[in-house]
Short mmCIF file of C-alpha atoms in Angstrom, two decimals:
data_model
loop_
_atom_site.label_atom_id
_atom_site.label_comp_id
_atom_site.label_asym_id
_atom_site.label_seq_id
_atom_site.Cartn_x
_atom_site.Cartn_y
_atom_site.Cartn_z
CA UNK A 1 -56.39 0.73 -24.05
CA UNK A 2 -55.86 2.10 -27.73
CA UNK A 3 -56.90 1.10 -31.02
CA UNK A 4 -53.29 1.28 -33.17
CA UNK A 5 -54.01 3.25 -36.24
CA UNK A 6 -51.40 1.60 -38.18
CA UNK A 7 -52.92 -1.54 -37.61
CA UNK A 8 -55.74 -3.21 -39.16
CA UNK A 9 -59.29 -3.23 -37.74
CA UNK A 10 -59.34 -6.46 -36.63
CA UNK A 11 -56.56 -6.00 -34.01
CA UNK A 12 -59.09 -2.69 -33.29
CA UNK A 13 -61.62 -5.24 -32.40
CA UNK A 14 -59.72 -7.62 -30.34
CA UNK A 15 -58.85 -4.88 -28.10
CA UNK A 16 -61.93 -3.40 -27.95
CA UNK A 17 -63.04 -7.23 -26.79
CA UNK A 18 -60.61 -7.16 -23.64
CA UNK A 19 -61.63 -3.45 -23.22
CA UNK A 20 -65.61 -5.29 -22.91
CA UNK A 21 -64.15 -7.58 -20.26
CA UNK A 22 -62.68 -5.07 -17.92
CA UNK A 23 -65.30 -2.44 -18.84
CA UNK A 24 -65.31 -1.81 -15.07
CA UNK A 25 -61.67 -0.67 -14.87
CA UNK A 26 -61.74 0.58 -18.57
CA UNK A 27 -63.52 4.02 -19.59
CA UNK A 28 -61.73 5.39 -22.29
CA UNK A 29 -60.73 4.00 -25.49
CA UNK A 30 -57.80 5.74 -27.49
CA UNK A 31 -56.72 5.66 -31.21
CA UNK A 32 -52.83 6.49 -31.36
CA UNK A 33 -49.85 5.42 -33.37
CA UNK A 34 -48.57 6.48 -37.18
CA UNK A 35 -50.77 7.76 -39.45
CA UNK A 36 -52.46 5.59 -42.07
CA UNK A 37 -54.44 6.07 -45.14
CA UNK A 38 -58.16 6.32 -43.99
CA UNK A 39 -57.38 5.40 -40.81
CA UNK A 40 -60.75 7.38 -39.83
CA UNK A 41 -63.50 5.77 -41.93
CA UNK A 42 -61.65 2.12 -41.04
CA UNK A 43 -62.44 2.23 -37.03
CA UNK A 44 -65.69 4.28 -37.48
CA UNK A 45 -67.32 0.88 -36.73
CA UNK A 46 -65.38 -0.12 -33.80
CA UNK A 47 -65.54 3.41 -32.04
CA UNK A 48 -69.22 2.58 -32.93
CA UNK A 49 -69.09 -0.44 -30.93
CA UNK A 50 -67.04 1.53 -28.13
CA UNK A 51 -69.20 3.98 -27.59
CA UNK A 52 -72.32 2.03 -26.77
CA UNK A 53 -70.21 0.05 -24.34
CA UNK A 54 -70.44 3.55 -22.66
CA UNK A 55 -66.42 4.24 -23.46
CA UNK A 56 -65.05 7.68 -23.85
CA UNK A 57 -63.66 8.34 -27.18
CA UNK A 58 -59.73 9.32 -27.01
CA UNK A 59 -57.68 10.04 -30.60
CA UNK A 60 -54.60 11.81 -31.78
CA UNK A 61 -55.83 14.64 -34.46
CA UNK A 62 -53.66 16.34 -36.75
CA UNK A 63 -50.54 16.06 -34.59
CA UNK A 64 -48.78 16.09 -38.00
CA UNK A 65 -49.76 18.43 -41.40
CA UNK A 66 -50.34 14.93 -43.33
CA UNK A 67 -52.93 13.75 -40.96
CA UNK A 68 -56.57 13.20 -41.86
CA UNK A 69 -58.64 16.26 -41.65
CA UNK A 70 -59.47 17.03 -38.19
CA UNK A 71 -63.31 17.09 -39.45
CA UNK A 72 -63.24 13.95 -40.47
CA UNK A 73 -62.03 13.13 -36.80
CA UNK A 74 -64.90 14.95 -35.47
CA UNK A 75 -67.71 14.16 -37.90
CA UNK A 76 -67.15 10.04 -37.92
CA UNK A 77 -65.17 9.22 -34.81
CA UNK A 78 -67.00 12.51 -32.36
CA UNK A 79 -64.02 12.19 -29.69
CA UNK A 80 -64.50 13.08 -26.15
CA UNK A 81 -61.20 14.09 -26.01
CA UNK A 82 -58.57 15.15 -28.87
CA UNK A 83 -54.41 14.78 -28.51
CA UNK A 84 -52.19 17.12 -29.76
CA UNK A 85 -54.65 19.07 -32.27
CA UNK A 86 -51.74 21.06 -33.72
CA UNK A 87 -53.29 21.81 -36.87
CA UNK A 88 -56.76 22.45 -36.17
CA UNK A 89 -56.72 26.25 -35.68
CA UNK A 90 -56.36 26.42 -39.70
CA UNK A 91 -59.89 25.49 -40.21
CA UNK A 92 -62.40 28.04 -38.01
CA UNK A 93 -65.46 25.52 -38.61
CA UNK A 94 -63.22 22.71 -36.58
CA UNK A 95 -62.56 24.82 -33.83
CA UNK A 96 -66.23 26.45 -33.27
CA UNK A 97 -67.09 22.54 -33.68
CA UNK A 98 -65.09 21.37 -30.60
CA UNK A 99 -65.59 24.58 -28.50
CA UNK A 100 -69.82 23.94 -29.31
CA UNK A 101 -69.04 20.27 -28.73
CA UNK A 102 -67.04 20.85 -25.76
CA UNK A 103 -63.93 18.42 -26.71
CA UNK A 104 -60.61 18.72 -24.71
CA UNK A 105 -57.78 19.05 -26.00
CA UNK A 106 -54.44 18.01 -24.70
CA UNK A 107 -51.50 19.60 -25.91
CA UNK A 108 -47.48 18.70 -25.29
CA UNK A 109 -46.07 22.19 -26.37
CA UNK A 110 -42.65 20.87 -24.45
CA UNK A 111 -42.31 18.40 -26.92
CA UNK A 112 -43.40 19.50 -30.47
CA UNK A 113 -41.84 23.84 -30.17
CA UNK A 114 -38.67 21.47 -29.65
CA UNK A 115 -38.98 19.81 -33.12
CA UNK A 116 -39.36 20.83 -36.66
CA UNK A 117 -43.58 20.95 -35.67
CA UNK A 118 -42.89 23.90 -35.11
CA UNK A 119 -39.51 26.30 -36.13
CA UNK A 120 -40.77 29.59 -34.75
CA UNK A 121 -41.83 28.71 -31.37
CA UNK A 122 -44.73 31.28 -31.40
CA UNK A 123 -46.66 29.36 -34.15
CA UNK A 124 -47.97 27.08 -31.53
CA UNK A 125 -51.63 27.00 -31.61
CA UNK A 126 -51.96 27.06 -27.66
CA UNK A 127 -52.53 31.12 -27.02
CA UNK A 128 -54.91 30.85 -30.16
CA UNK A 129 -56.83 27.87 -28.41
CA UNK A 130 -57.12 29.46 -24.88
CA UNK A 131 -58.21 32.67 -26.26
CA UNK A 132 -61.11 30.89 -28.33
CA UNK A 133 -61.80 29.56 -25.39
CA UNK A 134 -61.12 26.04 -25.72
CA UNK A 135 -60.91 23.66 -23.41
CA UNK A 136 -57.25 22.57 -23.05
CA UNK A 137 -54.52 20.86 -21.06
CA UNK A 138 -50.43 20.42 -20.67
CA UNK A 139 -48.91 16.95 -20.70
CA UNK A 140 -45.56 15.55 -21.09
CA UNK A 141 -45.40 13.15 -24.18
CA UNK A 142 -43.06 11.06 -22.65
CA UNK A 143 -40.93 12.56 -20.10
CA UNK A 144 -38.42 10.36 -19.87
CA UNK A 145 -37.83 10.53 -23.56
CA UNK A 146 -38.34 13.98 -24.15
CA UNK A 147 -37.10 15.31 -20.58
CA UNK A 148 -39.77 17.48 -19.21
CA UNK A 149 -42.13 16.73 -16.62
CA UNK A 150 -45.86 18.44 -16.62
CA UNK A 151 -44.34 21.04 -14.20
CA UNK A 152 -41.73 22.27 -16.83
CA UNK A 153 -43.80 22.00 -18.96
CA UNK A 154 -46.21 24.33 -17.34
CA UNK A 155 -43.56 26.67 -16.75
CA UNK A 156 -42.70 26.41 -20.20
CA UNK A 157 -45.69 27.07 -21.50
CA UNK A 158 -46.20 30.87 -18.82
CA UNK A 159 -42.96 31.41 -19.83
CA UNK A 160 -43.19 31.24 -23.55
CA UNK A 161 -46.46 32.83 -24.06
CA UNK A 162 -46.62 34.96 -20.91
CA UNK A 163 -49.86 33.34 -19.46
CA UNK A 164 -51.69 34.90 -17.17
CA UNK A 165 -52.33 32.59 -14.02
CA UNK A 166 -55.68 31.84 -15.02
CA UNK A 167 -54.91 31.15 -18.31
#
């Protein structure tokens, strides 16, 4: 279940509310969508709430240069997990933060080295991640809208950065 960023808290509490009722199925609660003023002090409350339901804390962080700053993800909302992340490697305190903290990251190079994220391809935060030792991950985004699977995009990613194996 996510909490829509774009939308206003009140939605954020009627999903956390079905999230309560199928708490058994349900362990995670994401933040997602478009970016919104303040969007991180507005659900501080409700990830609050989420939390001491015992739910994992799931949010997109500076997929885009406009987004909130990613400590202000980490300070109010303190996500188990981060999406995307793009930005973060700008600011050494963030990253020393979620490698302390250990917070995953999940990044869709595939995806955003294919857009205008991104023009020179080697920019990509991910070799800068792994070698701070950060704990990371390759998804899709959307295969079937952005046409790569998890396996090209694991090839991708060797390929690209010539990864080692156990990178």
């Amino acid at each position: 279940m996510f909490f829509l960023k774009d939308l206003p808290e009140d939605n954020a509490e009627q999903v956390l509310e079905l999230a309560r009722k199928a708490i058994g199925e349900n362990k995670i609660i994401g933040i997602d969508s478009s970016e919104s003023p303040n969007w991180v002090q507005r659900f501080q409350k409700v990830v609050l709430k989420a939390r001491l339901l015992g739910l994992k804390i799931v949010t997109h962080c500076q997929e885009n240069t406009t987004d909130q700053s990613g400590g202000e993800v980490l300070h109010f909302l303190q996500p188990n997990r981060i999406d995307h992340g793009y930005f973060m490697h700008e600011d050494q305190k963030i990253l020393e933060k979620i490698k302390n903290d250990n917070i995953h990251i999940t990044m869709c190079p595939f995806w955003s080295t294919r857009g205008s994220k991104f023009p020179n391809k080697k920019d990509y935060p991910i070799k800068k991640y792994l070698d701070f030792g950060l704990s990371i991950n390759i998804n899709s985004d959307y295969p079937a809208y952005h046409g790569a699977t998890i396996n090209e995009g694991l090839i991708y990613v060797q390929d690209m950065w010539n990864l080692t194996k156990k990178e």
